[in-house]
PDB file of C-alpha atoms in Angstrom:
ATOM      1  CA  MET A   1     114.419 130.661 100.660  1.00 65.00           C
ATOM      2  CA  GLY A   2     117.262 130.048 103.074  1.00 75.00           C
ATOM      3  CA  VAL A   3     116.526 126.313 103.383  1.00 85.00           C
ATOM      4  CA  SER A   4     116.483 123.489 100.874  1.00 89.00           C
ATOM      5  CA  LEU A   5     113.364 122.909  98.795  1.00 90.00           C
ATOM      6  CA  ALA A   6     113.471 119.293 100.001  1.00 90.00           C
ATOM      7  CA  LEU A   7     113.068 120.405 103.626  1.00 92.00           C
ATOM      8  CA  PHE A   8     110.432 123.039 102.862  1.00 92.00           C
ATOM      9  CA  SER A   9     108.386 120.451 100.957  1.00 91.00           C
ATOM     10  CA  ARG A  10     108.296 118.250 104.046  1.00 91.00           C
ATOM     11  CA  MET A  11     106.595 121.099 105.932  1.00 91.00           C
ATOM     12  CA  TYR A  12     104.537 122.391 102.995  1.00 91.00           C
ATOM     13  CA  PRO A  13     103.780 119.227 100.951  1.00 93.00           C
ATOM     14  CA  PHE A  14     103.165 120.695  97.489  1.00 93.00           C
ATOM     15  CA  VAL A  15     104.197 119.236  94.142  1.00 94.00           C
ATOM     16  CA  TYR A  16     103.335 119.445  90.438  1.00 94.00           C
ATOM     17  CA  HIS A  17     102.729 116.154  88.679  1.00 95.00           C
ATOM     18  CA  GLY A  18     101.331 115.421  85.218  1.00 92.00           C
ATOM     19  CA  ASN A  19      98.619 117.196  83.271  1.00 91.00           C
ATOM     20  CA  ALA A  20      94.842 117.201  83.215  1.00 92.00           C
ATOM     21  CA  LYS A  21      92.909 115.959  80.196  1.00 91.00           C
ATOM     22  CA  ASN A  22      92.588 119.545  78.991  1.00 88.00           C
ATOM     23  CA  GLY A  23      96.377 119.997  79.191  1.00 89.00           C
ATOM     24  CA  CYS A  24      96.505 122.039  82.397  1.00 92.00           C
ATOM     25  CA  PRO A  25      99.382 121.150  84.734  1.00 94.00           C
ATOM     26  CA  VAL A  26      98.218 119.555  87.986  1.00 95.00           C
ATOM     27  CA  ALA A  27      99.439 120.574  91.445  1.00 94.00           C
ATOM     28  CA  TYR A  28      98.871 118.558  94.626  1.00 95.00           C
ATOM     29  CA  LEU A  29      98.871 119.854  98.201  1.00 93.00           C
ATOM     30  CA  LYS A  30      98.518 117.533 101.202  1.00 93.00           C
ATOM     31  CA  ALA A  31      97.019 120.296 103.337  1.00 88.00           C
ATOM     32  CA  GLY A  32      96.081 117.821 106.054  1.00 89.00           C
ATOM     33  CA  GLN A  33      99.809 117.368 106.727  1.00 89.00           C
ATOM     34  CA  LEU A  34     100.733 121.047 106.537  1.00 88.00           C
ATOM     35  CA  ASP A  35     102.157 122.385 109.793  1.00 87.00           C
ATOM     36  CA  ALA A  36     102.432 126.178 109.882  1.00 89.00           C
ATOM     37  CA  ASN A  37     104.407 126.081 113.143  1.00 91.00           C
ATOM     38  CA  ALA A  38     107.035 123.919 111.445  1.00 93.00           C
ATOM     39  CA  VAL A  39     107.145 126.334 108.486  1.00 92.00           C
ATOM     40  CA  ARG A  40     107.857 129.191 110.903  1.00 91.00           C
ATOM     41  CA  CYS A  41     110.796 127.203 112.290  1.00 92.00           C
ATOM     42  CA  ILE A  42     112.610 127.290 108.951  1.00 93.00           C
ATOM     43  CA  ILE A  43     111.585 130.474 107.093  1.00 91.00           C
ATOM     44  CA  THR A  44     110.074 133.912 107.709  1.00 89.00           C
ATOM     45  CA  MET A  45     106.718 135.118 106.392  1.00 88.00           C
ATOM     46  CA  LYS A  46     108.666 137.294 103.946  1.00 89.00           C
ATOM     47  CA  GLN A  47     110.281 134.150 102.559  1.00 91.00           C
ATOM     48  CA  VAL A  48     106.854 132.468 102.355  1.00 90.00           C
ATOM     49  CA  TYR A  49     105.766 135.421 100.230  1.00 90.00           C
ATOM     50  CA  ALA A  50     108.818 134.942  97.989  1.00 91.00           C
ATOM     51  CA  TYR A  51     108.055 131.221  97.652  1.00 91.00           C
ATOM     52  CA  PHE A  52     104.499 131.794  96.381  1.00 91.00           C
ATOM     53  CA  TRP A  53     105.677 134.570  94.063  1.00 92.00           C
ATOM     54  CA  ASN A  54     108.328 132.262  92.593  1.00 92.00           C
ATOM     55  CA  GLN A  55     105.729 129.541  92.051  1.00 92.00           C
ATOM     56  CA  TYR A  56     103.633 131.808  89.836  1.00 92.00           C
ATOM     57  CA  MET A  57     106.461 133.724  88.144  1.00 92.00           C
ATOM     58  CA  HIS A  58     108.813 130.855  87.345  1.00 92.00           C
ATOM     59  CA  VAL A  59     107.508 127.386  88.224  1.00 93.00           C
ATOM     60  CA  LEU A  60     104.019 127.638  86.721  1.00 92.00           C
ATOM     61  CA  PRO A  61     105.327 128.929  83.324  1.00 92.00           C
ATOM     62  CA  LEU A  62     107.628 125.897  83.122  1.00 92.00           C
ATOM     63  CA  GLN A  63     104.708 123.579  83.866  1.00 91.00           C
ATOM     64  CA  LEU A  64     102.590 125.325  81.219  1.00 90.00           C
ATOM     65  CA  ALA A  65     105.398 124.907  78.688  1.00 89.00           C
ATOM     66  CA  GLN A  66     105.485 121.171  79.391  1.00 85.00           C
ATOM     67  CA  GLY A  67     101.732 121.022  78.835  1.00 81.00           C
ATOM     68  CA  LYS A  68     102.188 122.757  75.498  1.00 83.00           C
ATOM     69  CA  ALA A  69     104.962 120.345  74.535  1.00 82.00           C
ATOM     70  CA  SER A  70     102.771 117.311  75.199  1.00 77.00           C
ATOM     71  CA  ASN A  71      99.684 118.853  73.600  1.00 79.00           C
ATOM     72  CA  PRO A  72     100.275 121.433  70.822  1.00 80.00           C
ATOM     73  CA  ASP A  73      96.617 122.478  71.040  1.00 81.00           C
ATOM     74  CA  PHE A  74      97.009 123.489  74.700  1.00 81.00           C
ATOM     75  CA  VAL A  75      96.589 127.267  74.876  1.00 79.00           C
ATOM     76  CA  ARG A  76      95.481 127.795  78.471  1.00 81.00           C
ATOM     77  CA  CYS A  77      97.352 129.666  81.190  1.00 88.00           C
ATOM     78  CA  GLU A  78      95.701 127.737  84.017  1.00 91.00           C
ATOM     79  CA  CYS A  79      96.439 124.892  86.387  1.00 92.00           C
ATOM     80  CA  VAL A  80      94.369 122.296  88.193  1.00 94.00           C
ATOM     81  CA  GLN A  81      94.941 121.963  91.921  1.00 94.00           C
ATOM     82  CA  ILE A  82      94.131 118.959  94.116  1.00 95.00           C
ATOM     83  CA  MET A  83      94.056 119.612  97.856  1.00 93.00           C
ATOM     84  CA  ASP A  84      93.910 116.597 100.171  1.00 94.00           C
ATOM     85  CA  LEU A  85      92.616 117.382 103.676  1.00 91.00           C
ATOM     86  CA  LYS A  86      93.100 113.911 105.130  1.00 91.00           C
ATOM     87  CA  GLY A  87      94.336 114.398 108.685  1.00 88.00           C
ATOM     88  CA  PHE A  88      93.196 118.014 108.903  1.00 85.00           C
ATOM     89  CA  SER A  89      92.224 119.164 112.403  1.00 82.00           C
ATOM     90  CA  ARG A  90      91.147 122.295 114.245  1.00 79.00           C
ATOM     91  CA  ALA A  91      94.645 122.520 115.743  1.00 80.00           C
ATOM     92  CA  GLN A  92      95.944 123.530 112.312  1.00 80.00           C
ATOM     93  CA  ILE A  93      93.776 126.659 112.247  1.00 76.00           C
ATOM     94  CA  THR A  94      96.364 128.952 113.831  1.00 81.00           C
ATOM     95  CA  ASP A  95      97.259 132.608 113.367  1.00 83.00           C
ATOM     96  CA  THR A  96     100.340 131.525 111.418  1.00 83.00           C
ATOM     97  CA  ALA A  97      98.278 129.291 109.120  1.00 83.00           C
ATOM     98  CA  ILE A  98      95.835 132.126 108.427  1.00 79.00           C
ATOM     99  CA  GLU A  99      98.765 134.442 107.705  1.00 84.00           C
ATOM    100  CA  VAL A 100     100.097 131.945 105.134  1.00 84.00           C
ATOM    101  CA  VAL A 101      96.635 131.813 103.502  1.00 78.00           C
ATOM    102  CA  LYS A 102      96.528 135.613 103.371  1.00 80.00           C
ATOM    103  CA  ILE A 103      99.906 135.718 101.640  1.00 87.00           C
ATOM    104  CA  SER A 104      98.855 133.042  99.149  1.00 83.00           C
ATOM    105  CA  GLY A 105      95.598 134.879  98.461  1.00 77.00           C
ATOM    106  CA  HIS A 106      97.414 138.174  97.884  1.00 81.00           C
ATOM    107  CA  ILE A 107      99.844 136.602  95.419  1.00 86.00           C
ATOM    108  CA  THR A 108      96.959 134.879  93.617  1.00 81.00           C
ATOM    109  CA  THR A 109      95.267 138.239  92.969  1.00 80.00           C
ATOM    110  CA  CYS A 110      98.414 139.302  91.096  1.00 83.00           C
ATOM    111  CA  PHE A 111      97.965 136.387  88.688  1.00 85.00           C
ATOM    112  CA  PRO A 112      94.226 136.352  87.867  1.00 79.00           C
ATOM    113  CA  GLU A 113      92.637 133.499  85.929  1.00 85.00           C
ATOM    114  CA  THR A 114      95.518 131.059  86.507  1.00 90.00           C
ATOM    115  CA  LEU A 115      93.276 128.569  88.325  1.00 89.00           C
ATOM    116  CA  HIS A 116      91.154 126.213  86.234  1.00 92.00           C
ATOM    117  CA  CYS A 117      89.697 124.463  89.278  1.00 92.00           C
ATOM    118  CA  LEU A 118      90.579 123.482  92.841  1.00 92.00           C
ATOM    119  CA  VAL A 119      89.331 120.072  93.942  1.00 95.00           C
ATOM    120  CA  ILE A 120      89.361 119.606  97.715  1.00 93.00           C
ATOM    121  CA  ILE A 121      89.026 115.995  98.840  1.00 93.00           C
ATOM    122  CA  ASN A 122      88.691 114.247 102.214  1.00 93.00           C
ATOM    123  CA  ALA A 123      87.211 117.424 103.708  1.00 90.00           C
ATOM    124  CA  PRO A 124      86.306 116.823 107.387  1.00 88.00           C
ATOM    125  CA  GLY A 125      83.328 118.449 109.082  1.00 85.00           C
ATOM    126  CA  ILE A 126      85.543 121.077 110.720  1.00 81.00           C
ATOM    127  CA  PHE A 127      86.601 122.324 107.286  1.00 82.00           C
ATOM    128  CA  SER A 128      83.359 124.253 106.849  1.00 79.00           C
ATOM    129  CA  PHE A 129      84.558 126.541 109.659  1.00 78.00           C
ATOM    130  CA  ALA A 130      88.059 126.826 108.173  1.00 77.00           C
ATOM    131  CA  TRP A 131      86.624 127.544 104.714  1.00 81.00           C
ATOM    132  CA  SER A 132      84.514 130.379 106.118  1.00 80.00           C
ATOM    133  CA  LEU A 133      87.764 132.005 107.305  1.00 76.00           C
ATOM    134  CA  VAL A 134      89.844 131.259 104.213  1.00 76.00           C
ATOM    135  CA  LYS A 135      87.157 132.390 101.774  1.00 80.00           C
ATOM    136  CA  LYS A 136      87.481 135.958 103.038  1.00 78.00           C
ATOM    137  CA  PHE A 137      90.977 136.207 101.572  1.00 73.00           C
ATOM    138  CA  ILE A 138      90.153 134.701  98.162  1.00 77.00           C
ATOM    139  CA  ASP A 139      88.831 136.508  95.109  1.00 78.00           C
ATOM    140  CA  PRO A 140      85.101 135.619  94.636  1.00 83.00           C
ATOM    141  CA  ARG A 141      85.688 134.410  91.076  1.00 84.00           C
ATOM    142  CA  THR A 142      88.490 132.159  92.288  1.00 83.00           C
ATOM    143  CA  ALA A 143      86.316 130.875  95.145  1.00 83.00           C
ATOM    144  CA  SER A 144      83.643 129.877  92.599  1.00 88.00           C
ATOM    145  CA  LYS A 145      86.134 127.419  91.067  1.00 89.00           C
ATOM    146  CA  VAL A 146      86.517 125.458  94.322  1.00 90.00           C
ATOM    147  CA  GLU A 147      84.898 122.014  94.566  1.00 92.00           C
ATOM    148  CA  ILE A 148      84.714 120.360  97.992  1.00 92.00           C
ATOM    149  CA  TYR A 149      84.262 116.611  98.549  1.00 93.00           C
ATOM    150  CA  SER A 150      84.051 115.075 102.009  1.00 91.00           C
ATOM    151  CA  ASN A 151      83.542 111.573 100.627  1.00 91.00           C
ATOM    152  CA  ALA A 152      86.857 110.058  99.492  1.00 91.00           C
ATOM    153  CA  LYS A 153      85.211 107.921  96.804  1.00 93.00           C
ATOM    154  CA  GLU A 154      83.438 110.917  95.283  1.00 95.00           C
ATOM    155  CA  GLY A 155      86.626 112.949  95.400  1.00 94.00           C
ATOM    156  CA  LYS A 156      88.633 110.285  93.568  1.00 95.00           C
ATOM    157  CA  LYS A 157      85.827 109.952  91.010  1.00 96.00           C
ATOM    158  CA  ARG A 158      86.046 113.679  90.281  1.00 96.00           C
ATOM    159  CA  ILE A 159      89.836 113.484  89.924  1.00 96.00           C
ATOM    160  CA  ALA A 160      89.434 110.648  87.396  1.00 96.00           C
ATOM    161  CA  GLU A 161      87.047 112.828  85.386  1.00 96.00           C
ATOM    162  CA  ILE A 162      89.622 115.557  84.844  1.00 95.00           C
ATOM    163  CA  ILE A 163      92.936 113.633  84.858  1.00 95.00           C
ATOM    164  CA  GLU A 164      94.050 110.525  82.963  1.00 93.00           C
ATOM    165  CA  THR A 165      94.677 107.457  85.131  1.00 95.00           C
ATOM    166  CA  LYS A 166      98.345 107.310  84.104  1.00 94.00           C
ATOM    167  CA  ASP A 167      98.885 110.793  85.541  1.00 94.00           C
ATOM    168  CA  ILE A 168      97.046 110.215  88.828  1.00 96.00           C
ATOM    169  CA  PRO A 169      99.114 109.202  91.909  1.00 96.00           C
ATOM    170  CA  SER A 170      98.386 105.706  93.193  1.00 95.00           C
ATOM    171  CA  ASP A 171      96.941 107.232  96.396  1.00 91.00           C
ATOM    172  CA  TYR A 172      93.971 108.336  94.313  1.00 94.00           C
ATOM    173  CA  ASP A 173      93.543 105.126  92.291  1.00 94.00           C
ATOM    174  CA  GLY A 174      95.927 106.119  89.498  1.00 95.00           C
ATOM    175  CA  THR A 175      98.999 104.350  88.146  1.00 95.00           C
ATOM    176  CA  SER A 176     101.598 107.045  88.866  1.00 95.00           C
ATOM    177  CA  PRO A 177     103.893 106.822  91.910  1.00 95.00           C
ATOM    178  CA  SER A 178     102.267 107.679  95.228  1.00 95.00           C
ATOM    179  CA  LEU A 179     102.058 111.295  96.265  1.00 93.00           C
ATOM    180  CA  SER A 180     104.309 110.551  99.237  1.00 91.00           C
ATOM    181  CA  THR A 181     106.984 109.260  96.861  1.00 92.00           C
ATOM    182  CA  LEU A 182     106.642 112.298  94.615  1.00 93.00           C
ATOM    183  CA  LEU A 183     106.996 114.634  97.592  1.00 91.00           C
ATOM    184  CA  GLU A 184     110.050 112.795  98.937  1.00 89.00           C
ATOM    185  CA  ASN A 185     111.795 113.459  95.620  1.00 88.00           C
ATOM    186  CA  VAL A 186     111.077 117.208  95.528  1.00 89.00           C
ATOM    187  CA  GLY A 187     114.392 119.056  95.554  1.00 84.00           C
ATOM    188  CA  VAL A 188     116.358 115.792  95.461  1.00 80.00           C
ATOM    189  CA  ASP A 189     118.925 115.045  92.764  1.00 74.00           C
ATOM    190  CA  PRO A 190     118.972 111.222  92.423  1.00 68.00           C
ATOM    191  CA  ASP A 191     122.288 111.396  90.547  1.00 67.00           C
ATOM    192  CA  ASN A 192     124.073 113.327  93.285  1.00 70.00           C
ATOM    193  CA  ALA A 193     124.746 110.938  96.158  1.00 62.00           C
ATOM    194  CA  SER A 194     126.912 113.542  97.911  1.00 68.00           C
ATOM    195  CA  LYS A 195     123.908 115.686  98.825  1.00 77.00           C
ATOM    196  CA  PRO A 196     122.188 114.974 102.157  1.00 80.00           C
ATOM    197  CA  ARG A 197     118.840 113.178 102.100  1.00 85.00           C
ATOM    198  CA  ILE A 198     116.205 113.822 104.738  1.00 89.00           C
ATOM    199  CA  ARG A 199     115.393 110.649 106.659  1.00 87.00           C
ATOM    200  CA  PHE A 200     112.709 112.083 108.908  1.00 88.00           C
ATOM    201  CA  THR A 201     111.522 115.231 110.678  1.00 92.00           C
ATOM    202  CA  ASP A 202     109.657 115.855 113.911  1.00 93.00           C
ATOM    203  CA  LEU A 203     108.292 119.029 115.496  1.00 94.00           C
ATOM    204  CA  MET A 204     108.919 119.368 119.234  1.00 94.00           C
ATOM    205  CA  HIS A 205     106.819 121.825 121.237  1.00 94.00           C
ATOM    206  CA  ILE A 206     108.808 122.672 124.342  1.00 94.00           C
ATOM    207  CA  ARG A 207     106.789 124.615 126.896  1.00 92.00           C
ATOM    208  CA  LYS A 208     108.147 127.226 129.274  1.00 87.00           C
ATOM    209  CA  ASN A 209     110.451 125.659 131.873  1.00 80.00           C
ATOM    210  CA  LYS A 210     109.363 122.188 130.750  1.00 84.00           C
ATOM    211  CA  LYS A 211     111.012 119.217 129.052  1.00 88.00           C
ATOM    212  CA  SER A 212     109.998 117.418 125.878  1.00 92.00           C
ATOM    213  CA  LYS A 213     111.224 114.065 124.590  1.00 92.00           C
ATOM    214  CA  TYR A 214     111.497 112.477 121.148  1.00 91.00           C
ATOM    215  CA  GLU A 215     112.714 108.944 120.395  1.00 91.00           C
ATOM    216  CA  PHE A 216     113.596 107.224 117.132  1.00 88.00           C
ATOM    217  CA  GLU A 217     115.663 104.312 115.839  1.00 85.00           C
ATOM    218  CA  LEU A 218     118.237 104.248 113.061  1.00 79.00           C
ATOM    219  CA  ASP A 219     118.689 101.283 110.757  1.00 70.00           C
ATOM    220  CA  GLY A 220     122.202  99.946 111.111  1.00 53.00           C
ATOM    221  CA  LYS A 221     122.045  98.395 107.641  1.00 48.00           C
ATOM    222  CA  LYS A 222     121.931 101.844 106.065  1.00 46.00           C
ATOM    223  CA  ASN A 223     124.926 102.989 108.066  1.00 47.00           C
ATOM    224  CA  SER A 224     126.900  99.913 107.056  1.00 48.00           C
ATOM    225  CA  ASN A 225     126.427 100.937 103.439  1.00 56.00           C
ATOM    226  CA  GLY A 226     128.552 104.020 104.076  1.00 67.00           C
ATOM    227  CA  GLU A 227     126.028 106.639 105.222  1.00 77.00           C
ATOM    228  CA  ASN A 228     126.581 109.271 107.872  1.00 84.00           C
ATOM    229  CA  PHE A 229     123.603 110.520 109.891  1.00 88.00           C
ATOM    230  CA  THR A 230     123.330 114.085 111.171  1.00 90.00           C
ATOM    231  CA  LEU A 231     120.847 115.734 113.530  1.00 91.00           C
ATOM    232  CA  THR A 232     119.885 119.408 113.161  1.00 93.00           C
ATOM    233  CA  VAL A 233     117.382 121.621 114.970  1.00 93.00           C
ATOM    234  CA  TYR A 234     115.545 124.562 113.330  1.00 93.00           C
ATOM    235  CA  THR A 235     113.607 127.135 115.343  1.00 92.00           C
ATOM    236  CA  ASN A 236     112.535 130.766 115.589  1.00 89.00           C
ATOM    237  CA  CYS A 237     112.544 130.688 119.397  1.00 89.00           C
ATOM    238  CA  ALA A 238     115.111 133.327 120.387  1.00 84.00           C
ATOM    239  CA  MET A 239     115.648 132.123 123.959  1.00 85.00           C
ATOM    240  CA  GLY A 240     116.188 128.603 122.689  1.00 89.00           C
ATOM    241  CA  ALA A 241     116.554 125.389 124.633  1.00 91.00           C
ATOM    242  CA  THR A 242     119.044 122.791 125.775  1.00 91.00           C
ATOM    243  CA  PHE A 243     119.133 119.432 124.007  1.00 92.00           C
ATOM    244  CA  ALA A 244     120.571 116.200 125.372  1.00 92.00           C
ATOM    245  CA  ILE A 245     121.148 113.364 122.874  1.00 92.00           C
ATOM    246  CA  TYR A 246     121.208 109.783 124.170  1.00 92.00           C
ATOM    247  CA  HIS A 247     122.103 106.542 122.391  1.00 90.00           C
ATOM    248  CA  ASP A 248     120.649 103.494 124.126  1.00 87.00           C
ATOM    249  CA  ASP A 249     120.431 105.554 127.364  1.00 85.00           C
ATOM    250  CA  SER A 250     124.061 106.714 127.163  1.00 89.00           C
ATOM    251  CA  LEU A 251     124.499 110.495 126.923  1.00 91.00           C
ATOM    252  CA  LEU A 252     126.274 111.410 123.683  1.00 90.00           C
ATOM    253  CA  GLU A 253     126.179 115.174 123.840  1.00 88.00           C
ATOM    254  CA  GLU A 254     124.387 118.114 125.442  1.00 89.00           C
ATOM    255  CA  VAL A 255     123.920 121.309 123.457  1.00 89.00           C
ATOM    256  CA  GLU A 256     122.411 124.680 124.337  1.00 87.00           C
ATOM    257  CA  VAL A 257     121.273 126.790 121.384  1.00 83.00           C
ATOM    258  CA  SER A 258     119.799 130.282 121.128  1.00 83.00           C
ATOM    259  CA  SER A 259     119.643 133.396 118.984  1.00 77.00           C
ATOM    260  CA  ASP A 260     121.521 136.283 120.608  1.00 62.00           C
ATOM    261  CA  ALA A 261     120.311 139.861 120.839  1.00 44.00           C
ATOM    262  CA  ASP A 262     122.181 140.847 117.662  1.00 47.00           C
ATOM    263  CA  GLY A 263     120.616 137.957 115.718  1.00 48.00           C
ATOM    264  CA  SER A 264     123.704 135.748 115.810  1.00 51.00           C
ATOM    265  CA  VAL A 265     123.435 132.123 116.858  1.00 52.00           C
ATOM    266  CA  THR A 266     124.932 130.852 120.085  1.00 52.00           C
ATOM    267  CA  GLU A 267     125.956 127.239 120.542  1.00 50.00           C
ATOM    268  CA  HIS A 268     127.156 125.997 123.918  1.00 49.00           C
ATOM    269  CA  ILE A 269     128.534 122.491 124.129  1.00 47.00           C
ATOM    270  CA  SER A 270     128.050 120.528 127.349  1.00 44.00           C
ATOM    271  CA  ASN A 271     126.247 121.943 130.378  1.00 37.00           C
ATOM    272  CA  VAL A 272     126.778 125.709 130.029  1.00 35.00           C
ATOM    273  CA  GLN A 273     124.231 127.905 131.871  1.00 35.00           C
ATOM    274  CA  ARG A 274     123.088 131.446 131.086  1.00 34.00           C
ATOM    275  CA  SER A 275     123.162 134.159 133.741  1.00 31.00           C
ATOM    276  CA  PRO A 276     119.773 135.380 135.077  1.00 33.00           C
ATOM    277  CA  SER A 277     120.405 138.834 133.549  1.00 29.00           C
ATOM    278  CA  PHE A 278     120.889 137.343 130.087  1.00 30.00           C
ATOM    279  CA  ARG A 279     117.663 135.360 130.391  1.00 30.00           C
ATOM    280  CA  LYS A 280     115.773 138.459 131.396  1.00 28.00           C
ATOM    281  CA  LYS A 281     117.196 140.358 128.431  1.00 29.00           C
ATOM    282  CA  ARG A 282     115.976 137.772 125.943  1.00 28.00           C
ATOM    283  CA  LYS A 283     112.442 137.346 127.308  1.00 32.00           C
ATOM    284  CA  GLY A 284     109.719 138.540 124.978  1.00 31.00           C
ATOM    285  CA  ASN A 285     111.974 138.644 121.890  1.00 34.00           C
ATOM    286  CA  ASN A 286     110.782 135.295 120.482  1.00 39.00           C
ATOM    287  CA  ASP A 287     108.314 136.741 117.948  1.00 41.00           C
ATOM    288  CA  ASN A 288     110.876 139.237 116.628  1.00 46.00           C
ATOM    289  CA  SER A 289     113.526 136.644 115.971  1.00 54.00           C
ATOM    290  CA  GLY A 290     114.108 135.031 112.611  1.00 81.00           C
ATOM    291  CA  PRO A 291     114.566 131.270 112.180  1.00 89.00           C
ATOM    292  CA  TYR A 292     117.996 129.768 112.754  1.00 88.00           C
ATOM    293  CA  SER A 293     119.475 126.277 112.902  1.00 89.00           C
ATOM    294  CA  ILE A 294     122.148 124.376 114.794  1.00 89.00           C
ATOM    295  CA  GLU A 295     123.641 120.988 113.983  1.00 89.00           C
ATOM    296  CA  LEU A 296     123.208 118.998 117.199  1.00 90.00           C
ATOM    297  CA  MET A 297     125.357 116.081 116.053  1.00 88.00           C
ATOM    298  CA  SER A 298     127.438 115.658 112.920  1.00 87.00           C
ATOM    299  CA  SER A 299     127.719 111.884 113.230  1.00 86.00           C
ATOM    300  CA  LEU A 300     125.011 109.799 114.894  1.00 84.00           C
ATOM    301  CA  PRO A 301     125.461 106.090 115.602  1.00 79.00           C
ATOM    302  CA  GLY A 302     123.886 104.235 112.703  1.00 71.00           C
ATOM    303  CA  HIS A 303     121.961 101.784 114.824  1.00 77.00           C
ATOM    304  CA  GLY A 304     120.012 101.572 118.058  1.00 81.00           C
ATOM    305  CA  LYS A 305     117.590 103.877 119.841  1.00 88.00           C
ATOM    306  CA  ILE A 306     118.221 107.608 119.893  1.00 90.00           C
ATOM    307  CA  ARG A 307     116.501 109.783 122.507  1.00 92.00           C
ATOM    308  CA  LEU A 308     116.421 113.545 122.284  1.00 93.00           C
ATOM    309  CA  GLU A 309     115.427 115.537 125.374  1.00 94.00           C
ATOM    310  CA  GLY A 310     114.782 119.253 125.069  1.00 94.00           C
ATOM    311  CA  LYS A 311     114.361 121.732 127.920  1.00 93.00           C
ATOM    312  CA  SER A 312     113.063 125.283 127.540  1.00 91.00           C
ATOM    313  CA  LEU A 313     115.284 128.184 128.584  1.00 88.00           C
ATOM    314  CA  GLY A 314     112.399 130.476 129.435  1.00 85.00           C
ATOM    315  CA  THR A 315     109.616 130.597 126.815  1.00 88.00           C
ATOM    316  CA  ASP A 316     107.393 128.257 124.840  1.00 91.00           C
ATOM    317  CA  GLY A 317     108.888 127.354 121.487  1.00 92.00           C
ATOM    318  CA  TYR A 318     108.692 125.042 118.508  1.00 93.00           C
ATOM    319  CA  PHE A 319     111.793 123.142 117.423  1.00 95.00           C
ATOM    320  CA  LEU A 320     111.960 121.196 114.175  1.00 95.00           C
ATOM    321  CA  ILE A 321     114.250 118.167 114.411  1.00 95.00           C
ATOM    322  CA  VAL A 322     115.710 117.004 111.100  1.00 94.00           C
ATOM    323  CA  CYS A 323     117.728 113.818 110.598  1.00 91.00           C
ATOM    324  CA  GLU A 324     119.667 113.596 107.331  1.00 90.00           C
ATOM    325  CA  SER A 325     122.005 111.034 105.827  1.00 86.00           C
ATOM    326  CA  ILE A 326     124.810 111.506 103.356  1.00 80.00           C
ATOM    327  CA  ALA A 327     126.804 108.896 101.480  1.00 74.00           C
ATOM    328  CA  MET A 328     130.379 108.647 102.689  1.00 67.00           C
ATOM    329  CA  ALA A 329     133.096 108.535 100.037  1.00 59.00           C
TER     330      ALA A 329
END
């Protein structure tokens, strides 16, 4: 996809876990935490298409094989999906989100009868409006397999009817690890300490000619155990922005990042300014630019308060901030 599965899963929280009582593999999606603007910061819509295609072509068959291994009588080619809408809001109903739904719906039509049922829980009142939009892009037979529960208790009761308690995440009154824990481990190799681990992410919306600020603290205990912290920004905003990184109010570094006219990435250290003609040249090219990333700092202090200030260079844009840690040899 161009980015790690671990990072993509933070933006699109989807994971397979366990099997239903009938043997079908079970997939969970925390749709209430899905942020389409963050997805656009890391991959293109073409890559989203490839992701869904890969899920049906390669991932689902592996999950079906596991179901067969645990239950020799399992002969279905279907999965059960649990969609949690806790935290869902009208703000998530964007053009980008609808485009993602369209892509998912198109891929689904290429793999008919692979859905046993879709159980939607914690559905807020606004979801009726969202469902009226989404339903247009879903095959009618598939739509008939959707069950919607606004009451959390009723939703968990339905989950318990189709999945054994031992295979249900603790979030939904089961005895398996929580869904948050399962998602944090997607794309992570626990035996490979040399690979970076995502500590946290945050999406900054920097408006035209405005500043935006984000603050966080790092735990010095982790750093003392031999971990190095890095800070990276992902965006599809061609004009870019300048970022100033402070540690306990002391300026550590100032970086200007952008995607140039030929698609290459520009990184200016310190306070380097663009000429007015260059700014004019890049205006309006935001939507045609693909995502890119820049490492803002390769070694953050392992303790204290970190403040990140971003300033637009001409257009509105979304910037995904990712902090990772890696064990030092």
